[in-house]
N, CA and C of each residue as an Amber inpcrd file, in Angstrom:
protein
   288
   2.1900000   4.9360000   7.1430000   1.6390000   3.5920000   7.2370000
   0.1310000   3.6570000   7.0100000  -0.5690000   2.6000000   6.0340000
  -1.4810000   2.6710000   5.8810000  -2.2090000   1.9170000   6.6280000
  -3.4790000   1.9310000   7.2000000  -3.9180000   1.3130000   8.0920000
  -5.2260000   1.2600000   8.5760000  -6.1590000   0.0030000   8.6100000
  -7.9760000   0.1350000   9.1030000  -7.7000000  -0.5060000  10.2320000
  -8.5800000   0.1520000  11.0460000  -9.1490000  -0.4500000  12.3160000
 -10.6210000  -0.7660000  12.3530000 -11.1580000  -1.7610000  12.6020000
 -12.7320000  -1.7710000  12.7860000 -12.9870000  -2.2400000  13.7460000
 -14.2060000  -2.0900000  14.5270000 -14.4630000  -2.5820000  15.7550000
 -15.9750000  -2.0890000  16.1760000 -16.3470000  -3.4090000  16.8760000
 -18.1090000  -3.2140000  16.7910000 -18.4050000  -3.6850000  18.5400000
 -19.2920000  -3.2510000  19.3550000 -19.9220000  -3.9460000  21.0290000
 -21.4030000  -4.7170000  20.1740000 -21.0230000  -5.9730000  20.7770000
 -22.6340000  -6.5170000  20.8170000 -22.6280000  -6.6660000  22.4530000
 -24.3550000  -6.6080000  22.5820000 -24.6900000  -7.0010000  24.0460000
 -25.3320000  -8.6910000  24.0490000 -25.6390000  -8.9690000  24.7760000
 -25.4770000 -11.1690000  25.4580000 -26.5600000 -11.1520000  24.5420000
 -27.3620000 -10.0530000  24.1240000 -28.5320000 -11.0620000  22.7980000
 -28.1550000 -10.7870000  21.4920000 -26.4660000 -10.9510000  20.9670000
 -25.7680000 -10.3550000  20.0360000 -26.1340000  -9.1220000  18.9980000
 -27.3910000  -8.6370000  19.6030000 -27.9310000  -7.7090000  18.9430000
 -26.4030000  -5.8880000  18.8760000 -26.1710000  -5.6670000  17.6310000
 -24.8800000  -4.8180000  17.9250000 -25.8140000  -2.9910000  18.0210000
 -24.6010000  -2.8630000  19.4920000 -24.9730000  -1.5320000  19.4770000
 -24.0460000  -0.1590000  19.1410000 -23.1610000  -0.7300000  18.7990000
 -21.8410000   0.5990000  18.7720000 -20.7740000   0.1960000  17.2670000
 -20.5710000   0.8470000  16.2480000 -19.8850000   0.6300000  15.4040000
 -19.0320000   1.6930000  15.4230000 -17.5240000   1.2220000  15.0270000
 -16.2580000   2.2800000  14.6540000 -15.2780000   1.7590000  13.8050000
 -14.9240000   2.8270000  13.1880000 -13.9200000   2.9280000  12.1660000
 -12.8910000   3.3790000  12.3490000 -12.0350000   3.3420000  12.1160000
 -10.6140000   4.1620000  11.8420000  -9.9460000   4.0250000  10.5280000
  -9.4090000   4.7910000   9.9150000  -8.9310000   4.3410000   8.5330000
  -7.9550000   5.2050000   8.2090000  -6.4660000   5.2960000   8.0840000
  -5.7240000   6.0760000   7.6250000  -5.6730000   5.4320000   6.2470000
  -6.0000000   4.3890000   5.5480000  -6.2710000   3.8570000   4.0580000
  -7.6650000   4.8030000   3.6490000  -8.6400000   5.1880000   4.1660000
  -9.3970000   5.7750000   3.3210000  -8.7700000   7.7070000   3.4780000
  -8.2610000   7.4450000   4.3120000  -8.0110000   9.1710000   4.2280000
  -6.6390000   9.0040000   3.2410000  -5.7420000   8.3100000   2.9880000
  -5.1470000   7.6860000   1.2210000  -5.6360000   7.2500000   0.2450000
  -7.2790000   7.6640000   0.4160000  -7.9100000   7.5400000  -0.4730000
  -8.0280000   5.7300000  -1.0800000  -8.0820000   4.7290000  -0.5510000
  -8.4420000   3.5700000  -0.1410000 -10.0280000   3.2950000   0.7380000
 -10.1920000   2.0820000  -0.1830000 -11.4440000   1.5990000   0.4450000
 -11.6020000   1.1090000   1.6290000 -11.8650000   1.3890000   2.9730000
 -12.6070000   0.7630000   3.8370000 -13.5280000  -0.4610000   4.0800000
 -13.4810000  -1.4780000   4.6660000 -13.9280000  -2.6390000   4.5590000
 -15.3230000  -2.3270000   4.8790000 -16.6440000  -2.6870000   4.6670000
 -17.3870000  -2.3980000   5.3750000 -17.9550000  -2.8600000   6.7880000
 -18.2650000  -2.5200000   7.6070000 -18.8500000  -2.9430000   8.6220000
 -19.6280000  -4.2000000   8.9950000 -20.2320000  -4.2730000   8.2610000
 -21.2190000  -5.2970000   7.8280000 -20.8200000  -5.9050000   7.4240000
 -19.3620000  -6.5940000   6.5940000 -18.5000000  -7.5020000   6.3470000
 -17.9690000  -8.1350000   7.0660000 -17.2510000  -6.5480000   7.9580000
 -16.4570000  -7.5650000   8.9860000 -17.2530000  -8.1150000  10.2350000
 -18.4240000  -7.3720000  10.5190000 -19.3460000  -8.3240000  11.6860000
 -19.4740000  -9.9090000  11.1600000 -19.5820000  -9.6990000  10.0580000
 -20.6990000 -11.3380000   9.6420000 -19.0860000 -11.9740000   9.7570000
 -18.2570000 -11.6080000   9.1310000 -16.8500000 -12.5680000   8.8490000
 -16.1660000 -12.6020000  10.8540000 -16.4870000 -11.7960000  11.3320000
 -16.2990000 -12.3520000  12.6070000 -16.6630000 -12.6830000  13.9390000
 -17.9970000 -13.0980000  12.9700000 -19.2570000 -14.1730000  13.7650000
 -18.9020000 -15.2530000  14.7200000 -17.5550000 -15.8540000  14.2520000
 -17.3620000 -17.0690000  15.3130000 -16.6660000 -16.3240000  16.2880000
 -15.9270000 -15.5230000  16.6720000 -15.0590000 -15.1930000  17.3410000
 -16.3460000 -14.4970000  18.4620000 -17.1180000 -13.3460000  18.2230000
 -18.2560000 -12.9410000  18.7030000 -18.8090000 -13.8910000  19.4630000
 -19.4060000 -15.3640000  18.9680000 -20.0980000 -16.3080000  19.7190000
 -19.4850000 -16.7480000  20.7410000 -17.9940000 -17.1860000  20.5220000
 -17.0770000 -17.4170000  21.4500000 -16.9990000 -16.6740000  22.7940000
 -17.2400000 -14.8430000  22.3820000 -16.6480000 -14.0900000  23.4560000
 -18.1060000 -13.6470000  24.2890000 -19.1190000 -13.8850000  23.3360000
 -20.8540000 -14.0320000  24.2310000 -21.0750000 -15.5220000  25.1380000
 -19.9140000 -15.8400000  24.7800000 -19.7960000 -17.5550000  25.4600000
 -18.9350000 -17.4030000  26.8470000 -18.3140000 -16.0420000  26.8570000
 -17.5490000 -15.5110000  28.1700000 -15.7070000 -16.1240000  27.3060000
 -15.4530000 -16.6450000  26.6010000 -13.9850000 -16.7420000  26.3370000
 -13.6390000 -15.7510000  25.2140000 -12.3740000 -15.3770000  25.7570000
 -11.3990000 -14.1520000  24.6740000 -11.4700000 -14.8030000  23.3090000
 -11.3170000 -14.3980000  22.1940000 -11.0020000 -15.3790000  21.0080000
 -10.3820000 -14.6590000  19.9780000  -9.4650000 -14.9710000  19.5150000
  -8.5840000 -14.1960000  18.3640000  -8.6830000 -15.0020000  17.4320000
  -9.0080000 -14.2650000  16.0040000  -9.3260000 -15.0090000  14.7700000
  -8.5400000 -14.0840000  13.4390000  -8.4320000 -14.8510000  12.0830000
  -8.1010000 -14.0270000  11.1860000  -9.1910000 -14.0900000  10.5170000
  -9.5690000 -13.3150000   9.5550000 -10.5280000 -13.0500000   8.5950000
  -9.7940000 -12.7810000   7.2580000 -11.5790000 -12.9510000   6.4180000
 -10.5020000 -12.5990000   4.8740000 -12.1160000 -11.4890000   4.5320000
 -11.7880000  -9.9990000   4.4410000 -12.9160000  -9.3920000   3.6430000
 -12.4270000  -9.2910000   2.0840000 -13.0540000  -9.4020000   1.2360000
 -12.4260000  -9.4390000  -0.0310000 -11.2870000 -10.0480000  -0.4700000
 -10.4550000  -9.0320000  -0.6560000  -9.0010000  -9.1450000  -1.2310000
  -7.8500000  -8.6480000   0.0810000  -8.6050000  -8.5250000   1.7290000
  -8.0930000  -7.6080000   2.7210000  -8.1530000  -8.7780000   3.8600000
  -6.8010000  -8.9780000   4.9660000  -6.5470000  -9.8980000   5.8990000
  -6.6580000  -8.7980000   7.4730000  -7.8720000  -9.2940000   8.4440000
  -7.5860000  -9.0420000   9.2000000  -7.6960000  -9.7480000  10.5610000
  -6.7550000  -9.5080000  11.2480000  -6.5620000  -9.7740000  12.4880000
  -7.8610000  -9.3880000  13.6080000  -8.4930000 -10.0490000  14.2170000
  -9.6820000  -9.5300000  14.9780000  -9.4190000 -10.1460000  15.9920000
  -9.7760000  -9.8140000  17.5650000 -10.1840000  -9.5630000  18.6780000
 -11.4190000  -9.5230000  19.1070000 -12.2680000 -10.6280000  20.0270000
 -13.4800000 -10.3130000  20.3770000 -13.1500000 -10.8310000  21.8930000
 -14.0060000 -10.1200000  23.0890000 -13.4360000 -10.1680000  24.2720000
 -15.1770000  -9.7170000  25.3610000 -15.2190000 -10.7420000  26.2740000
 -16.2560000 -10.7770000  26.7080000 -16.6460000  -9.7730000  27.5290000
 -17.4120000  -8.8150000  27.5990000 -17.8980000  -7.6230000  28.7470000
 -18.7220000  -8.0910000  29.9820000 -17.9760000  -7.6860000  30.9580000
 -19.0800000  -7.8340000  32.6700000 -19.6800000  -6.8320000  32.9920000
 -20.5050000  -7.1210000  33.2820000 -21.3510000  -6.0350000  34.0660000
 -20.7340000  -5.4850000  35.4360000 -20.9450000  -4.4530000  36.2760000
 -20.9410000  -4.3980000  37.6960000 -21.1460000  -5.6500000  38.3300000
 -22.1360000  -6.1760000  38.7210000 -22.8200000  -7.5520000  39.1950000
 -21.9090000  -8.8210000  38.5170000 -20.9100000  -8.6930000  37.9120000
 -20.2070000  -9.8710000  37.6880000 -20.9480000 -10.8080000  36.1920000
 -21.9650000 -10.1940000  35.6480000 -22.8510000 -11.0490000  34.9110000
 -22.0770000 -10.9730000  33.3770000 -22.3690000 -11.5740000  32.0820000
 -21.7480000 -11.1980000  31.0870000 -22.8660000  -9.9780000  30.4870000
 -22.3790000  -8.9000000  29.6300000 -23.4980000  -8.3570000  29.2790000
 -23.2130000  -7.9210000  27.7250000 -21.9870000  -8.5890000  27.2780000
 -21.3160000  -8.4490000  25.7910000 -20.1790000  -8.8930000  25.3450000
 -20.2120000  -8.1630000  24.0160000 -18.8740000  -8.5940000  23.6070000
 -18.2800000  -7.1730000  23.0870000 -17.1430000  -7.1470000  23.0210000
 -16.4540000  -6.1050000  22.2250000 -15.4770000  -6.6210000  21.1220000
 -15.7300000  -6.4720000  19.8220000 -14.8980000  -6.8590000  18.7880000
 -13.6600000  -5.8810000  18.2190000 -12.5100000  -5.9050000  17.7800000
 -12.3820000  -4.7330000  17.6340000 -10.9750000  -6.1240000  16.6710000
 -10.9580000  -4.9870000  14.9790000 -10.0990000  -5.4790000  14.1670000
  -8.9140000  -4.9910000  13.6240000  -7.7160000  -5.1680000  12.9550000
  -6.8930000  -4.3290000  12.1690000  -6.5910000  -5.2940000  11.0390000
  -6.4460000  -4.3390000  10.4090000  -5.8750000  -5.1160000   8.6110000
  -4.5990000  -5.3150000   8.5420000  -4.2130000  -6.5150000   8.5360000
  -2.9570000  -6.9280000   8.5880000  -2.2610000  -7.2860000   7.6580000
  -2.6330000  -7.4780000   6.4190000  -2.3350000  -7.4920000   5.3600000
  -1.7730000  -8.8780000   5.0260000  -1.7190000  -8.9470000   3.8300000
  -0.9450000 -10.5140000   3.2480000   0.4310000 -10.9500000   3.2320000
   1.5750000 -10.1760000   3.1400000   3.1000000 -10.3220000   3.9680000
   2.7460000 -10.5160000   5.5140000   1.8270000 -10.0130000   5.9830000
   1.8730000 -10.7530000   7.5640000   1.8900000 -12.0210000   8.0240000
   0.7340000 -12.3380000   6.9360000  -0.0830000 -13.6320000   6.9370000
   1.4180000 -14.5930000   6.7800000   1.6790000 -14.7540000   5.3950000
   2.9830000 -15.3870000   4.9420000   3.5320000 -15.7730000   5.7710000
């Protein structure tokens, strides 16, 4: 099975501090979405989850469908102090 995962932490001044990849499509020698694609393409979901609510969104990078997850982080003290995004490529028979 071929398969990307992407997934990025912003902290409450959406400034991002942690980027990751996973890709069994580029180790099949397939392109990887870039990072920087999928942050900007899942900008609303991010605002949402710096807003303190969960938010599940689809995206379109290119010619590639993914499913994303952004989910609000607490601090110890109960405060918000981020978000955690985290995506998979779900492809276009999913979508359908």
């Amino acid at each position: 099975m071929i398969a990307t995962h992407l997934g990025f932490y912003n902290t409450s001044s959406s400034r991002t501090h942690v980027r990751f990849t996973f890709s069994t499509h580029a180790a099949a020698g397939g392109n990887v979405a870039p990072l920087s694609a999928f942050e900007a393409a899942s900008v609303r979901a991010v605002e949402r989850a710096l807003e303190g609510e969960e938010k599940a969104d689809t995206i379109r990078i290119d010619d590639r469908i993914f499913g994303v997850v952004s989910m609000p982080v607490y601090g110890e003290s109960g405060s918000l102090i981020g978000a955690l995004t985290v995506g998979a490529e779900i492809g276009v028979k999913v979508v359908q």
